[in-house]
Amino acid sequence: DGGITQSPKYLFRKEGQNVTLSCEQNLNHDAMYWYRQDPGQGLRLIYYSQIVNDFQKGDIAEGYSVSREKKESFPLTVTSAQKNPTAFYLCASTIQGFRTENGYTFGSGTRLTVV
Amino acid sequence: KQEVTQIPAALSVPEGENLVLNCSFTDSAIYNLQWFRQDPGKGLTSLLLIQSSQREQTSGRLNASLDKSSGRSTLYIAASQPGDSATYLCAVRPDDKIIFGKGTRLHILP
């Protein structure tokens, strides 16, 4: 079945450490997105990519980095510069263009905790 | 700047009742609106997608309406069940990104 796979489901980071969250999709979607979810704050956009080898900052990009070397993959690195990384991270994808019947598809999320 | 508001933030209703969740947005220039469901600790599951040219969409016991001119959408759930307990989020797509409301946390009482 087509979908988005996020791994790992749970991730623990030590202070000063970089960690990478994986997001893979087999939907042949062009655009991919990373969101952060905190209690009471809703979903906030970190980075998004509409095409391979191109990506744009979202509302809260500081302390994060991404790459888009393949259409299927959009990994997110949480760097040591991100001072409060404990959150639930969600990856999403969609077909490029606005007149789409499919909307956005989300992965099952990665919960990152600083220890 | 587009803003999406969902009221109430939380709602509890007895099993079997019909209910309506509300979503409002400030800018009517949207391409579509999507309703999602999120269970605790899980990702988002798409429920219904309404294109800007459509007035409503239905899936089983769910019906979503869209009034673009007034900046409102409703999600109607018929004959609610305990399994409907979850957080429901609406999101609008004004450009190449979607903007979410903070959601309504729904609890169906057995």
Short mmCIF file of C-alpha atoms in Angstrom, two decimals:
data_model
loop_
_atom_site.label_atom_id
_atom_site.label_comp_id
_atom_site.label_asym_id
_atom_site.label_seq_id
_atom_site.Cartn_x
_atom_site.Cartn_y
_atom_site.Cartn_z
CA ASP A 1 0.00 0.00 0.00
CA GLY A 2 1.19 3.52 -0.74
CA GLY A 3 1.94 5.83 2.11
CA ILE A 4 4.47 7.75 4.16
CA THR A 5 6.87 6.00 6.52
CA GLN A 6 8.49 7.90 9.36
CA SER A 7 11.23 6.38 11.46
CA PRO A 8 12.03 5.93 14.19
CA LYS A 9 8.76 6.15 16.10
CA TYR A 10 10.60 7.29 19.26
CA LEU A 11 13.96 9.06 19.39
CA PHE A 12 16.03 10.27 22.32
CA ARG A 13 18.64 12.98 21.93
CA LYS A 14 21.38 13.98 24.28
CA GLU A 15 22.28 17.61 24.77
CA GLY A 16 24.54 18.89 21.96
CA GLN A 17 23.79 15.98 19.64
CA ASN A 18 22.42 16.11 16.11
CA VAL A 19 19.74 13.61 15.17
CA THR A 20 18.08 12.79 11.86
CA LEU A 21 14.44 11.85 11.38
CA SER A 22 13.56 9.80 8.33
CA CYS A 23 10.58 10.36 6.02
CA GLU A 24 10.00 8.15 2.98
CA GLN A 25 6.97 8.14 0.64
CA ASN A 26 5.96 5.82 -2.19
CA LEU A 27 3.03 7.90 -3.39
CA ASN A 28 4.99 9.58 -6.19
CA HIS A 29 4.15 12.92 -4.57
CA ASP A 30 6.17 15.95 -5.60
CA ALA A 31 5.99 18.06 -2.45
CA MET A 32 7.02 17.06 1.05
CA TYR A 33 6.70 18.88 4.38
CA TRP A 34 7.92 18.72 7.97
CA TYR A 35 5.76 19.92 10.85
CA ARG A 36 6.36 20.18 14.55
CA GLN A 37 3.49 19.63 17.00
CA ASP A 38 3.55 20.85 20.58
CA PRO A 39 0.66 20.62 23.05
CA GLY A 40 -1.64 23.62 22.72
CA GLN A 41 0.27 25.10 19.77
CA GLY A 42 -1.01 23.15 16.83
CA LEU A 43 1.14 22.22 13.86
CA ARG A 44 3.96 24.52 12.80
CA LEU A 45 5.78 24.25 9.48
CA ILE A 46 9.54 23.67 9.68
CA TYR A 47 10.64 23.09 6.07
CA TYR A 48 9.05 22.07 2.80
CA SER A 49 10.23 20.94 -0.61
CA GLN A 50 8.30 21.11 -3.87
CA ILE A 51 10.92 19.45 -6.05
CA VAL A 52 14.10 17.43 -5.75
CA ASN A 53 17.18 19.44 -4.73
CA ASP A 54 15.07 22.41 -3.64
CA PHE A 55 13.50 23.32 -0.30
CA GLN A 56 12.20 26.37 1.57
CA LYS A 57 12.11 27.43 5.18
CA GLY A 58 8.85 27.37 7.01
CA ASP A 59 7.84 29.34 10.08
CA ILE A 60 10.26 27.74 12.56
CA ALA A 61 13.31 26.58 10.54
CA GLU A 62 15.98 27.73 12.99
CA GLY A 63 17.95 24.79 14.40
CA TYR A 64 16.77 22.38 11.69
CA SER A 65 18.14 21.29 8.32
CA VAL A 66 16.78 19.17 5.48
CA SER A 67 17.83 17.63 2.17
CA ARG A 68 15.88 16.41 -0.85
CA GLU A 69 18.21 14.27 -2.94
CA LYS A 70 15.48 11.85 -4.00
CA LYS A 71 11.81 12.41 -4.72
CA GLU A 72 10.86 9.73 -2.20
CA SER A 73 12.91 10.97 0.74
CA PHE A 74 12.96 14.12 2.86
CA PRO A 75 15.05 13.64 6.03
CA LEU A 76 15.02 16.23 8.80
CA THR A 77 18.08 16.87 10.97
CA VAL A 78 17.54 18.43 14.37
CA THR A 79 20.80 20.18 15.20
CA SER A 80 22.28 21.14 18.55
CA ALA A 81 21.27 24.73 17.74
CA GLN A 82 17.63 23.79 18.34
CA LYS A 83 17.28 24.62 22.02
CA ASN A 84 13.92 22.99 22.67
CA PRO A 85 13.59 20.02 20.32
CA THR A 86 11.31 17.86 22.43
CA ALA A 87 8.14 17.55 20.32
CA PHE A 88 6.16 15.34 17.97
CA TYR A 89 7.37 15.62 14.36
CA LEU A 90 5.11 14.92 11.40
CA CYS A 91 6.01 14.50 7.75
CA ALA A 92 3.49 15.07 4.96
CA SER A 93 3.35 14.97 1.17
CA THR A 94 1.08 16.02 -1.66
CA ILE A 95 0.91 16.17 -5.43
CA GLN A 96 2.22 19.43 -6.82
CA GLY A 97 -0.33 21.89 -8.10
CA PHE A 98 -3.46 23.15 -6.48
CA ARG A 99 -6.19 21.34 -8.34
CA THR A 100 -5.52 18.03 -6.73
CA GLU A 101 -8.06 15.49 -5.55
CA ASN A 102 -5.69 14.00 -3.02
CA GLY A 103 -4.92 16.66 -0.46
CA TYR A 104 -2.16 16.03 2.02
CA THR A 105 -1.04 12.63 3.34
CA PHE A 106 0.69 12.38 6.71
CA GLY A 107 3.07 9.89 8.27
CA SER A 108 2.59 8.42 11.73
CA GLY A 109 5.09 10.75 13.38
CA THR A 110 8.32 10.64 15.39
CA ARG A 111 8.38 11.62 19.05
CA LEU A 112 11.71 13.24 19.92
CA THR A 113 12.76 13.64 23.54
CA VAL A 114 15.85 15.34 24.89
CA VAL A 115 17.47 13.39 27.73
CA LYS B 1 -2.26 36.58 6.91
CA GLN B 2 -4.49 33.54 6.81
CA GLU B 3 -5.63 32.31 10.21
CA VAL B 4 -7.71 29.23 10.97
CA THR B 5 -9.80 28.98 14.12
CA GLN B 6 -11.61 25.97 15.53
CA ILE B 7 -14.19 26.40 18.25
CA PRO B 8 -14.71 24.81 20.70
CA ALA B 9 -11.28 23.55 21.69
CA ALA B 10 -12.87 20.57 23.41
CA LEU B 11 -16.28 18.93 23.28
CA SER B 12 -17.93 16.04 25.13
CA VAL B 13 -21.20 14.52 23.91
CA PRO B 14 -23.14 11.34 24.74
CA GLU B 15 -22.93 8.44 22.35
CA GLY B 16 -25.51 8.45 19.58
CA GLU B 17 -25.84 12.21 19.27
CA ASN B 18 -25.26 14.11 16.07
CA LEU B 19 -22.67 16.86 16.38
CA VAL B 20 -21.07 19.70 14.44
CA LEU B 21 -17.48 20.89 14.59
CA ASN B 22 -16.70 24.37 13.36
CA CYS B 23 -13.79 25.83 11.42
CA SER B 24 -13.38 29.45 10.33
CA PHE B 25 -10.69 31.10 8.22
CA THR B 26 -9.90 34.75 7.62
CA ASP B 27 -9.08 34.81 3.89
CA SER B 28 -11.48 33.27 1.39
CA ALA B 29 -8.75 32.87 -1.26
CA ILE B 30 -8.18 29.16 -0.76
CA TYR B 31 -7.81 26.23 -3.15
CA ASN B 32 -9.24 23.63 -0.82
CA LEU B 33 -10.02 22.73 2.80
CA GLN B 34 -9.20 19.42 4.41
CA TRP B 35 -10.48 17.83 7.62
CA PHE B 36 -8.19 15.46 9.53
CA ARG B 37 -8.51 13.19 12.52
CA GLN B 38 -5.67 12.63 15.00
CA ASP B 39 -5.64 9.97 17.69
CA PRO B 40 -3.31 10.48 20.69
CA GLY B 41 0.32 9.97 19.74
CA LYS B 42 -0.54 9.23 16.12
CA GLY B 43 -0.28 10.95 12.76
CA LEU B 44 -3.08 12.71 10.91
CA THR B 45 -5.67 10.77 8.95
CA SER B 46 -7.45 12.62 6.16
CA LEU B 47 -11.23 12.51 6.47
CA LEU B 48 -12.56 14.80 3.77
CA LEU B 49 -11.16 17.20 1.19
CA ILE B 50 -13.33 19.97 -0.25
CA GLN B 51 -12.20 21.86 -3.32
CA SER B 52 -12.90 25.61 -3.41
CA SER B 53 -15.56 25.08 -6.07
CA GLN B 54 -17.44 22.52 -3.97
CA ARG B 55 -20.01 23.09 -1.24
CA GLU B 56 -19.78 19.77 0.59
CA GLN B 57 -18.31 16.29 0.74
CA THR B 58 -19.63 13.17 2.41
CA SER B 59 -18.02 9.98 3.63
CA GLY B 60 -20.10 7.55 5.63
CA ARG B 61 -21.35 9.30 8.77
CA LEU B 62 -19.27 12.39 8.04
CA ASN B 63 -20.35 15.42 6.07
CA ALA B 64 -18.21 18.50 5.57
CA SER B 65 -19.50 21.78 4.19
CA LEU B 66 -17.64 24.79 2.86
CA ASP B 67 -18.84 28.39 2.59
CA LYS B 68 -15.85 30.17 1.14
CA SER B 69 -17.42 33.60 1.05
CA SER B 70 -18.09 33.59 4.80
CA GLY B 71 -14.86 31.76 5.64
CA ARG B 72 -16.57 28.83 7.35
CA SER B 73 -16.57 25.06 7.24
CA THR B 74 -18.41 22.54 9.37
CA LEU B 75 -17.84 18.85 9.97
CA TYR B 76 -21.06 17.02 10.80
CA ILE B 77 -20.79 13.64 12.52
CA ALA B 78 -23.97 11.58 12.60
CA ALA B 79 -24.80 9.04 15.30
CA SER B 80 -21.56 9.51 17.20
CA GLN B 81 -19.69 6.49 18.60
CA PRO B 82 -16.98 6.14 21.26
CA GLY B 83 -14.54 5.34 18.45
CA ASP B 84 -15.05 8.85 17.10
CA SER B 85 -13.19 10.23 20.12
CA ALA B 86 -10.12 12.03 18.74
CA THR B 87 -8.84 15.48 17.85
CA TYR B 88 -10.25 16.90 14.62
CA LEU B 89 -8.23 19.45 12.67
CA CYS B 90 -9.17 21.53 9.68
CA ALA B 91 -6.62 22.98 7.28
CA VAL B 92 -6.90 25.40 4.37
CA ARG B 93 -4.61 25.61 1.36
CA PRO B 94 -4.10 29.19 0.15
CA ASP B 95 -0.88 28.47 -1.77
CA ASP B 96 1.85 25.85 -1.68
CA LYS B 97 1.40 25.31 2.06
CA ILE B 98 -1.57 24.44 4.23
CA ILE B 99 -2.52 26.25 7.41
CA PHE B 100 -4.00 24.36 10.32
CA GLY B 101 -6.38 25.23 13.08
CA LYS B 102 -5.48 24.04 16.57
CA GLY B 103 -8.17 21.39 16.51
CA THR B 104 -11.21 20.34 18.50
CA ARG B 105 -10.69 17.53 20.99
CA LEU B 106 -13.83 15.38 20.86
CA HIS B 107 -14.84 12.91 23.57
CA ILE B 108 -17.83 10.66 23.01
CA LEU B 109 -19.29 9.44 26.29
CA PRO B 110 -20.41 5.78 26.27
#
